[in-house]
Amino acid sequence: MRCPYLDCKADIAGGRTRCQKCERQLKICRKCATSNRVFAVHCRECGTPLPDSDADWPMFKQSAQGLGVNRFVITKKFPEIRPEHEENFRLPDRCKSLLVYDNYLFAISQGGEVKVVDISQVPFKELTSFNVGGKVYSVPALNHGSLYIGAEKSLQAYSLGKLFSDTSAVEPRWTVPVNATPIRSLLPVENRLLFTLAYPDRHHEICMISDIETDHPGSPATLHSGSHLSSMAAHFTAKNKKVYFFSANGSEEVELHCIDNITGSDAELVTLPVKKAPSKFRKVIPIAIIGASLFVVFKKDETLCRVDAATGEINALLCKNVQDFVMAGITEPIVNNSKGLFFKRINRQAEFQSGQKIRGNPLVLKDFAVIVGMGDGNVHLYDIRNPEMPAVWDVSDHPTDQITALAASRNILMAGNDKGLVKICRL
């Protein structure tokens, strides 16, 4: 069998999930065992629908679980990690998001410019670029062969099926108008897309569009509204898919909402009080979920708490003064606070405080490393097991530039800043 990518065509052994020559990810058809390209939705040989890839949405906090955990592991050991091959390109304005799907980087600017780069080649190859026609406020989503973007007063879907053909095209599939801006967050779940709308009077709504994998999706339907809504996080099992979010209206009372069986015809919204909530939550900090535990930051003392997803009970206060966080485990938060990066009980060792302020959102590479953008425009890599001696990657020539986006794919790191510079390096 040959590699399905047109610029490779190498012979590959049956059943392999990655080409040995070009190192690109493959989707294997369960019916006929044909190898397909990573963004394929149907088998190129028999037309059978292909499953979702575990490469969907592996960027900061925008997996369905909101964990900020990337599945890749750097193969080199600390402190020998050093950038070897570096390249860069520019977006016309501030880098809003870097999405990496296997060997493909999607760089999105605040103003709506999207560039797609093949990072498997040296030098890296820009495949295509386009503009969505308005500002982008939320992190876009890659899911099941499509790119979803929340632009000004519209949701847009783009098909990636022809990205690796002769034309290297990203094809617009549909645009759905919405009656407010900005769109704060996106969460695709199979054939449905959930999103959060913000109105000028600070009113918020969580809405849903059905049939997003067709060319004619449904109109937005409001699932919940209020003045104080969190982001969304989802827990998927083989039998059920649940979406969670928090709300608070007027008083300090906080509620946990669960949309049970979100993809079924009998979807149900279940609401639970969050008993003994210390205050309202910080809605600008995304929530996260691990198994049956939700993680949310409350305003009082900026406290990160663990909440039981089944009962709404707060069962642990993990740490205070939290400006952002990722979870390396159910009891191991890595926190951005006023003094820098704070590691709490990593592998039951002593706590560690970096003492240097950070600007980028932390990104965890499984249980191996933490990547953060610093206030001086550089990127630090911390060994989770021994964080005292980080590796340093110089991204910007100007110490006032701010890191705004991070991504990683195996031994490749990517960083974007507020001036539109996107830098890529191999380790």
Short mmCIF file of C-alpha atoms in Angstrom, two decimals:
data_model
loop_
_atom_site.label_atom_id
_atom_site.label_comp_id
_atom_site.label_asym_id
_atom_site.label_seq_id
_atom_site.Cartn_x
_atom_site.Cartn_y
_atom_site.Cartn_z
CA MET A 1 0.00 0.00 0.00
CA ARG A 2 1.21 3.51 -0.82
CA CYS A 3 1.14 6.64 1.33
CA PRO A 4 -2.01 8.65 0.44
CA TYR A 5 -0.16 11.99 0.42
CA LEU A 6 0.53 13.14 -3.14
CA ASP A 7 4.04 14.45 -2.43
CA CYS A 8 5.16 11.17 -0.81
CA LYS A 9 3.62 7.96 -2.27
CA ALA A 10 6.03 5.79 -0.26
CA ASP A 11 5.26 2.12 0.31
CA ILE A 12 3.83 1.59 3.79
CA ALA A 13 3.06 -1.55 5.74
CA GLY A 14 -0.59 -2.32 6.31
CA GLY A 15 -2.11 -1.02 9.52
CA ARG A 16 0.54 1.64 10.20
CA THR A 17 -0.86 4.90 11.60
CA ARG A 18 2.10 6.97 10.40
CA CYS A 19 4.11 6.95 7.17
CA GLN A 20 7.76 6.02 7.81
CA LYS A 21 9.02 8.36 5.08
CA CYS A 22 7.03 11.61 5.45
CA GLU A 23 6.05 10.94 9.10
CA ARG A 24 2.47 12.12 8.52
CA GLN A 25 -0.41 10.63 10.44
CA LEU A 26 -2.72 8.16 8.68
CA LYS A 27 -6.32 7.13 9.26
CA ILE A 28 -6.93 3.42 8.70
CA CYS A 29 -10.33 2.33 7.36
CA ARG A 30 -11.87 -0.29 9.65
CA LYS A 31 -13.66 -1.93 6.72
CA CYS A 32 -11.02 -2.27 3.98
CA ALA A 33 -7.80 -1.30 5.88
CA THR A 34 -6.92 1.43 3.36
CA SER A 35 -4.63 4.22 4.61
CA ASN A 36 -6.15 7.70 4.36
CA ARG A 37 -4.92 11.25 4.95
CA VAL A 38 -5.26 12.76 8.40
CA PHE A 39 -8.16 15.09 7.51
CA ALA A 40 -10.12 12.50 5.52
CA VAL A 41 -13.73 12.04 6.60
CA HIS A 42 -14.50 9.08 4.30
CA CYS A 43 -12.24 6.27 3.05
CA ARG A 44 -10.72 7.00 -0.39
CA GLU A 45 -11.19 3.36 -1.38
CA CYS A 46 -14.63 2.25 -0.15
CA GLY A 47 -16.26 5.46 1.11
CA THR A 48 -16.77 4.21 4.68
CA PRO A 49 -16.96 7.03 7.26
CA LEU A 50 -13.69 7.35 9.18
CA PRO A 51 -13.49 7.87 12.96
CA ASP A 52 -12.44 11.09 14.64
CA SER A 53 -8.72 11.45 15.17
CA ASP A 54 -7.09 11.87 18.57
CA ALA A 55 -5.20 14.75 16.95
CA ASP A 56 -8.32 16.93 17.05
CA TRP A 57 -7.90 20.10 19.07
CA PRO A 58 -4.56 19.49 20.84
CA MET A 59 -3.85 23.16 21.65
CA PHE A 60 -4.00 25.23 24.81
CA LYS A 61 -7.12 24.50 26.87
CA GLN A 62 -9.30 23.94 23.83
CA SER A 63 -9.56 20.21 23.89
CA ALA A 64 -13.06 19.18 24.88
CA GLN A 65 -11.74 18.66 28.43
CA GLY A 66 -10.08 22.10 28.60
CA LEU A 67 -6.94 20.59 30.15
CA GLY A 68 -4.23 22.30 28.13
CA VAL A 69 -2.48 18.93 27.72
CA ASN A 70 -0.77 18.04 24.44
CA ARG A 71 -0.40 14.34 23.63
CA PHE A 72 3.18 14.70 22.32
CA VAL A 73 6.34 14.02 24.34
CA ILE A 74 9.70 15.65 23.58
CA THR A 75 12.26 12.89 23.01
CA LYS A 76 15.29 14.84 24.26
CA LYS A 77 16.15 15.11 27.93
CA PHE A 78 16.58 18.19 30.09
CA PRO A 79 18.76 20.20 30.26
CA GLU A 80 20.12 19.25 26.80
CA ILE A 81 17.04 20.62 25.04
CA ARG A 82 18.11 23.32 22.58
CA PRO A 83 16.45 24.70 19.42
CA GLU A 84 18.24 23.32 16.34
CA HIS A 85 16.40 24.56 13.26
CA GLU A 86 14.38 27.79 13.43
CA GLU A 87 12.11 29.51 10.94
CA ASN A 88 9.50 32.23 11.22
CA PHE A 89 6.73 33.98 9.33
CA ARG A 90 4.46 36.90 10.07
CA LEU A 91 0.75 37.42 10.41
CA PRO A 92 -0.60 40.92 9.65
CA ASP A 93 -1.47 41.52 13.32
CA ARG A 94 -1.53 39.89 16.77
CA CYS A 95 -1.31 36.08 16.76
CA LYS A 96 -4.57 34.91 18.35
CA SER A 97 -4.16 31.13 18.15
CA LEU A 98 -1.82 28.38 17.01
CA LEU A 99 -3.59 25.09 16.30
CA VAL A 100 -1.44 22.09 15.47
CA TYR A 101 -2.89 18.93 13.95
CA ASP A 102 -0.15 16.33 13.53
CA ASN A 103 2.33 17.99 11.12
CA TYR A 104 0.11 20.93 10.17
CA LEU A 105 0.07 24.32 11.83
CA PHE A 106 -2.91 26.69 11.63
CA ALA A 107 -1.90 30.23 12.63
CA ILE A 108 -4.81 32.64 13.18
CA SER A 109 -4.47 36.38 13.68
CA GLN A 110 -6.78 38.61 15.73
CA GLY A 111 -7.84 40.32 12.50
CA GLY A 112 -8.96 37.06 10.85
CA GLU A 113 -5.96 35.99 8.74
CA VAL A 114 -5.39 32.21 8.66
CA LYS A 115 -2.14 30.60 7.44
CA VAL A 116 -1.67 26.84 7.09
CA VAL A 117 1.91 25.53 7.25
CA ASP A 118 3.28 22.01 6.71
CA ILE A 119 5.85 21.67 9.50
CA SER A 120 7.01 18.18 8.45
CA GLN A 121 9.26 19.67 5.76
CA VAL A 122 12.54 21.59 6.04
CA PRO A 123 12.17 24.39 5.24
CA PHE A 124 8.57 24.54 6.45
CA LYS A 125 6.06 24.97 3.63
CA GLU A 126 3.10 27.37 3.63
CA LEU A 127 0.20 25.51 2.03
CA THR A 128 -2.43 28.23 1.87
CA SER A 129 -3.78 31.37 3.54
CA PHE A 130 -7.16 33.10 3.66
CA ASN A 131 -9.10 35.72 5.63
CA VAL A 132 -12.38 35.10 7.47
CA GLY A 133 -13.58 38.67 6.94
CA GLY A 134 -13.66 39.89 10.53
CA LYS A 135 -11.96 39.79 13.91
CA VAL A 136 -11.53 36.48 15.73
CA TYR A 137 -12.14 36.59 19.50
CA SER A 138 -12.23 32.90 20.46
CA VAL A 139 -9.84 30.04 19.82
CA PRO A 140 -11.00 28.20 16.65
CA ALA A 141 -11.55 24.44 16.63
CA LEU A 142 -10.28 21.59 14.47
CA ASN A 143 -12.64 18.65 14.48
CA HIS A 144 -13.25 15.69 12.15
CA GLY A 145 -11.74 17.21 9.03
CA SER A 146 -13.15 20.72 9.50
CA LEU A 147 -11.96 24.05 10.88
CA TYR A 148 -14.55 26.07 12.84
CA ILE A 149 -14.03 29.80 13.42
CA GLY A 150 -16.09 32.32 15.35
CA ALA A 151 -15.71 35.64 13.51
CA GLU A 152 -17.59 38.91 13.96
CA LYS A 153 -21.31 38.06 14.01
CA SER A 154 -20.83 34.76 12.18
CA LEU A 155 -19.73 31.16 12.62
CA GLN A 156 -17.77 29.68 9.74
CA ALA A 157 -16.82 26.13 8.77
CA TYR A 158 -14.03 25.15 6.38
CA SER A 159 -13.36 21.71 4.90
CA LEU A 160 -9.75 20.51 5.06
CA GLY A 161 -10.23 17.50 2.78
CA LYS A 162 -8.40 19.09 -0.18
CA LEU A 163 -5.65 20.69 1.87
CA PHE A 164 -3.11 18.12 0.70
CA SER A 165 -4.25 17.86 -2.91
CA ASP A 166 -2.63 19.64 -5.87
CA THR A 167 -4.55 22.83 -5.03
CA SER A 168 -3.80 22.82 -1.25
CA ALA A 169 -7.21 24.42 -0.75
CA VAL A 170 -9.21 25.07 2.40
CA GLU A 171 -12.80 25.15 1.15
CA PRO A 172 -15.54 27.23 2.84
CA ARG A 173 -18.46 24.96 3.77
CA TRP A 174 -20.95 27.26 5.43
CA THR A 175 -21.45 30.54 7.29
CA VAL A 176 -24.11 30.94 9.98
CA PRO A 177 -24.92 34.51 11.11
CA VAL A 178 -25.25 35.19 14.84
CA ASN A 179 -26.80 38.24 16.46
CA ALA A 180 -23.98 39.20 18.83
CA THR A 181 -20.22 39.70 19.05
CA PRO A 182 -17.91 38.44 20.34
CA ILE A 183 -18.14 34.66 20.21
CA ARG A 184 -16.21 33.68 23.34
CA SER A 185 -15.72 29.93 22.97
CA LEU A 186 -16.43 27.00 20.63
CA LEU A 187 -17.01 23.33 21.39
CA PRO A 188 -17.81 20.87 18.56
CA VAL A 189 -19.35 17.59 19.70
CA GLU A 190 -19.85 15.18 16.80
CA ASN A 191 -22.48 16.81 14.55
CA ARG A 192 -23.19 19.75 16.88
CA LEU A 193 -21.36 22.97 17.66
CA LEU A 194 -21.79 24.73 21.00
CA PHE A 195 -20.64 28.32 21.45
CA THR A 196 -20.85 31.23 23.89
CA LEU A 197 -22.14 34.65 22.79
CA ALA A 198 -21.44 37.93 24.60
CA TYR A 199 -23.76 40.93 24.22
CA PRO A 200 -22.84 44.61 24.78
CA ASP A 201 -24.93 44.70 28.00
CA ARG A 202 -22.77 41.82 29.38
CA HIS A 203 -25.57 39.31 28.85
CA HIS A 204 -24.24 35.90 27.73
CA GLU A 205 -25.80 32.92 25.99
CA ILE A 206 -24.70 29.36 25.34
CA CYS A 207 -26.08 28.31 21.97
CA MET A 208 -25.96 25.24 19.74
CA ILE A 209 -26.03 24.56 16.00
CA SER A 210 -26.97 21.09 14.73
CA ASP A 211 -25.98 19.26 11.52
CA ILE A 212 -22.59 21.01 11.31
CA GLU A 213 -21.07 18.21 9.21
CA THR A 214 -23.55 18.91 6.41
CA ASP A 215 -23.54 21.90 4.04
CA HIS A 216 -26.80 23.19 5.57
CA PRO A 217 -26.52 23.41 9.37
CA GLY A 218 -29.42 24.41 11.58
CA SER A 219 -30.04 27.84 13.05
CA PRO A 220 -28.57 28.73 16.46
CA ALA A 221 -30.69 27.60 19.43
CA THR A 222 -30.17 29.09 22.90
CA LEU A 223 -29.50 26.48 25.61
CA HIS A 224 -28.86 28.82 28.54
CA SER A 225 -28.54 32.56 29.17
CA GLY A 226 -27.28 34.72 32.02
CA SER A 227 -24.99 37.53 33.05
CA HIS A 228 -22.18 35.29 34.29
CA LEU A 229 -21.31 32.12 32.34
CA SER A 230 -18.13 30.07 32.28
CA SER A 231 -16.52 28.34 29.32
CA MET A 232 -17.58 24.77 28.52
CA ALA A 233 -15.85 21.43 29.11
CA ALA A 234 -16.98 18.00 27.93
CA HIS A 235 -16.62 14.42 29.13
CA PHE A 236 -16.96 11.73 26.48
CA THR A 237 -17.60 8.02 26.94
CA ALA A 238 -18.63 5.35 24.43
CA LYS A 239 -22.25 5.56 25.63
CA ASN A 240 -22.66 9.23 26.52
CA LYS A 241 -21.27 12.69 25.91
CA LYS A 242 -21.78 15.36 28.56
CA VAL A 243 -21.07 19.09 28.42
CA TYR A 244 -20.57 21.13 31.61
CA PHE A 245 -20.55 24.85 32.44
CA PHE A 246 -21.11 27.13 35.45
CA SER A 247 -23.43 30.13 35.85
CA ALA A 248 -24.19 32.85 38.40
CA ASN A 249 -26.86 35.56 38.24
CA GLY A 250 -26.97 38.61 40.49
CA SER A 251 -26.16 36.97 43.80
CA GLU A 252 -23.10 34.96 44.79
CA GLU A 253 -24.98 31.69 44.21
CA VAL A 254 -23.24 29.47 41.66
CA GLU A 255 -24.85 26.66 39.65
CA LEU A 256 -23.33 23.77 37.73
CA HIS A 257 -25.08 22.78 34.51
CA CYS A 258 -24.70 19.47 32.69
CA ILE A 259 -26.12 18.80 29.22
CA ASP A 260 -26.55 15.04 29.42
CA ASN A 261 -26.45 12.93 26.24
CA ILE A 262 -25.70 16.04 24.17
CA THR A 263 -25.67 14.15 20.86
CA GLY A 264 -28.89 12.21 21.45
CA SER A 265 -32.50 13.09 20.73
CA ASP A 266 -33.25 13.01 24.47
CA ALA A 267 -30.59 15.53 25.56
CA GLU A 268 -31.35 16.96 29.02
CA LEU A 269 -30.09 20.02 30.90
CA VAL A 270 -29.42 19.15 34.56
CA THR A 271 -28.75 21.98 37.06
CA LEU A 272 -27.09 21.58 40.46
CA PRO A 273 -26.25 24.20 43.12
CA VAL A 274 -22.55 24.55 43.91
CA LYS A 275 -22.81 24.46 47.69
CA LYS A 276 -20.47 26.66 49.74
CA ALA A 277 -19.03 28.36 46.67
CA PRO A 278 -16.66 31.04 48.05
CA SER A 279 -17.81 33.61 45.46
CA LYS A 280 -18.62 33.93 41.79
CA PHE A 281 -16.13 32.28 39.44
CA ARG A 282 -13.57 33.92 37.14
CA LYS A 283 -15.36 33.55 33.80
CA VAL A 284 -12.29 34.60 31.78
CA ILE A 285 -10.34 31.55 33.00
CA PRO A 286 -11.45 28.37 31.16
CA ILE A 287 -12.73 25.49 33.26
CA ALA A 288 -11.33 21.95 32.92
CA ILE A 289 -12.48 18.39 33.56
CA ILE A 290 -10.69 15.14 34.45
CA GLY A 291 -13.03 12.17 34.72
CA ALA A 292 -15.74 13.11 37.24
CA SER A 293 -13.93 16.21 38.54
CA LEU A 294 -14.31 19.79 37.30
CA PHE A 295 -11.78 22.55 37.96
CA VAL A 296 -12.82 26.20 38.26
CA VAL A 297 -11.28 29.41 39.65
CA PHE A 298 -13.43 31.49 42.03
CA LYS A 299 -13.01 35.25 42.43
CA LYS A 300 -12.45 35.22 46.20
CA ASP A 301 -8.68 34.91 46.68
CA GLU A 302 -8.60 33.66 43.05
CA THR A 303 -9.01 30.12 44.40
CA LEU A 304 -8.73 27.04 42.17
CA CYS A 305 -11.23 24.40 43.34
CA ARG A 306 -12.11 20.85 42.39
CA VAL A 307 -15.86 20.25 42.01
CA ASP A 308 -17.64 16.89 41.85
CA ALA A 309 -19.33 16.79 38.44
CA ALA A 310 -22.11 14.51 39.70
CA THR A 311 -23.12 16.46 42.83
CA GLY A 312 -21.78 20.01 42.47
CA GLU A 313 -19.93 19.67 45.79
CA ILE A 314 -16.57 21.42 46.19
CA ASN A 315 -14.28 18.62 47.39
CA ALA A 316 -10.88 20.38 47.32
CA LEU A 317 -9.37 23.89 47.42
CA LEU A 318 -6.16 23.40 45.47
CA CYS A 319 -4.43 26.81 45.58
CA LYS A 320 -5.00 30.58 45.64
CA ASN A 321 -3.89 33.63 43.65
CA VAL A 322 -4.56 31.80 40.36
CA GLN A 323 -4.42 33.81 37.12
CA ASP A 324 -4.43 30.72 34.90
CA PHE A 325 -3.81 26.99 35.28
CA VAL A 326 -3.31 23.62 33.65
CA MET A 327 -3.67 20.22 35.30
CA ALA A 328 -0.84 17.68 35.21
CA GLY A 329 -3.05 15.34 37.26
CA ILE A 330 -6.17 15.40 39.38
CA THR A 331 -4.22 16.75 42.39
CA GLU A 332 -1.37 18.48 40.54
CA PRO A 333 -2.19 21.95 39.20
CA ILE A 334 0.42 24.07 37.45
CA VAL A 335 -0.57 27.66 38.13
CA ASN A 336 0.29 31.06 36.71
CA ASN A 337 0.21 33.48 39.65
CA SER A 338 1.63 36.92 40.47
CA LYS A 339 5.06 35.41 41.13
CA GLY A 340 5.31 33.31 37.98
CA LEU A 341 4.76 29.60 37.47
CA PHE A 342 3.78 27.56 40.54
CA PHE A 343 4.13 23.75 40.59
CA LYS A 344 2.11 22.13 43.39
CA ARG A 345 2.99 18.59 44.57
CA ILE A 346 4.35 17.41 41.24
CA ASN A 347 5.07 13.70 41.72
CA ARG A 348 4.79 14.34 45.50
CA GLN A 349 7.96 16.42 45.49
CA ALA A 350 8.35 19.85 47.06
CA GLU A 351 6.38 22.72 45.59
CA PHE A 352 8.23 25.02 43.17
CA GLN A 353 7.72 28.73 42.37
CA SER A 354 9.57 30.10 39.31
CA GLY A 355 9.67 33.72 40.49
CA GLN A 356 9.42 35.01 36.92
CA LYS A 357 6.18 36.41 35.51
CA ILE A 358 4.77 34.68 32.46
CA ARG A 359 2.52 35.93 29.67
CA GLY A 360 1.75 32.90 27.50
CA ASN A 361 -0.74 30.22 28.51
CA PRO A 362 0.96 27.08 29.94
CA LEU A 363 1.01 24.02 27.68
CA VAL A 364 1.67 20.56 29.14
CA LEU A 365 3.32 17.83 27.06
CA LYS A 366 1.71 14.80 28.67
CA ASP A 367 3.50 14.22 31.99
CA PHE A 368 6.89 15.38 30.75
CA ALA A 369 7.24 19.13 30.25
CA VAL A 370 5.52 22.49 30.65
CA ILE A 371 5.96 25.23 28.06
CA VAL A 372 5.26 28.87 28.93
CA GLY A 373 5.77 32.25 27.31
CA MET A 374 7.65 34.74 29.45
CA GLY A 375 7.25 38.47 30.00
CA ASP A 376 10.49 39.12 28.09
CA GLY A 377 9.18 37.61 24.84
CA ASN A 378 10.93 34.26 25.25
CA VAL A 379 9.66 30.73 25.93
CA HIS A 380 10.72 28.53 28.86
CA LEU A 381 10.48 24.73 28.96
CA TYR A 382 10.18 23.18 32.43
CA ASP A 383 10.79 19.55 33.28
CA ILE A 384 7.75 18.60 35.39
CA ARG A 385 9.84 16.24 37.52
CA ASN A 386 12.67 18.75 38.06
CA PRO A 387 11.52 22.30 37.21
CA GLU A 388 14.44 24.21 38.76
CA MET A 389 16.50 24.40 35.51
CA PRO A 390 14.28 25.36 32.54
CA ALA A 391 15.46 25.43 28.94
CA VAL A 392 15.13 28.84 27.25
CA TRP A 393 14.03 29.54 23.67
CA ASP A 394 14.62 33.08 22.39
CA VAL A 395 11.56 33.92 20.30
CA SER A 396 11.64 37.72 20.00
CA ASP A 397 14.39 40.31 19.59
CA HIS A 398 12.38 42.81 21.65
CA PRO A 399 11.86 42.19 25.39
CA THR A 400 8.56 44.10 25.33
CA ASP A 401 6.92 41.65 22.89
CA GLN A 402 4.38 39.32 24.51
CA ILE A 403 3.91 35.62 23.75
CA THR A 404 0.22 35.13 22.89
CA ALA A 405 0.02 31.54 21.59
CA LEU A 406 1.89 28.23 21.92
CA ALA A 407 1.69 24.82 20.24
CA ALA A 408 3.78 21.63 20.03
CA SER A 409 4.03 18.54 17.84
CA ARG A 410 6.57 15.87 18.82
CA ASN A 411 9.98 17.65 18.63
CA ILE A 412 8.60 20.88 17.11
CA LEU A 413 7.62 23.94 19.15
CA MET A 414 5.65 26.93 17.86
CA ALA A 415 5.11 30.35 19.44
CA GLY A 416 3.27 33.50 18.31
CA ASN A 417 3.43 37.01 19.75
CA ASP A 418 1.46 40.24 19.87
CA LYS A 419 3.34 41.67 16.86
CA GLY A 420 2.23 38.83 14.56
CA LEU A 421 5.55 36.96 14.60
CA VAL A 422 5.20 33.16 14.51
CA LYS A 423 8.37 31.20 15.19
CA ILE A 424 8.86 27.46 14.68
CA CYS A 425 11.79 25.41 15.97
CA ARG A 426 12.91 21.79 16.02
CA LEU A 427 14.47 20.45 19.18
#
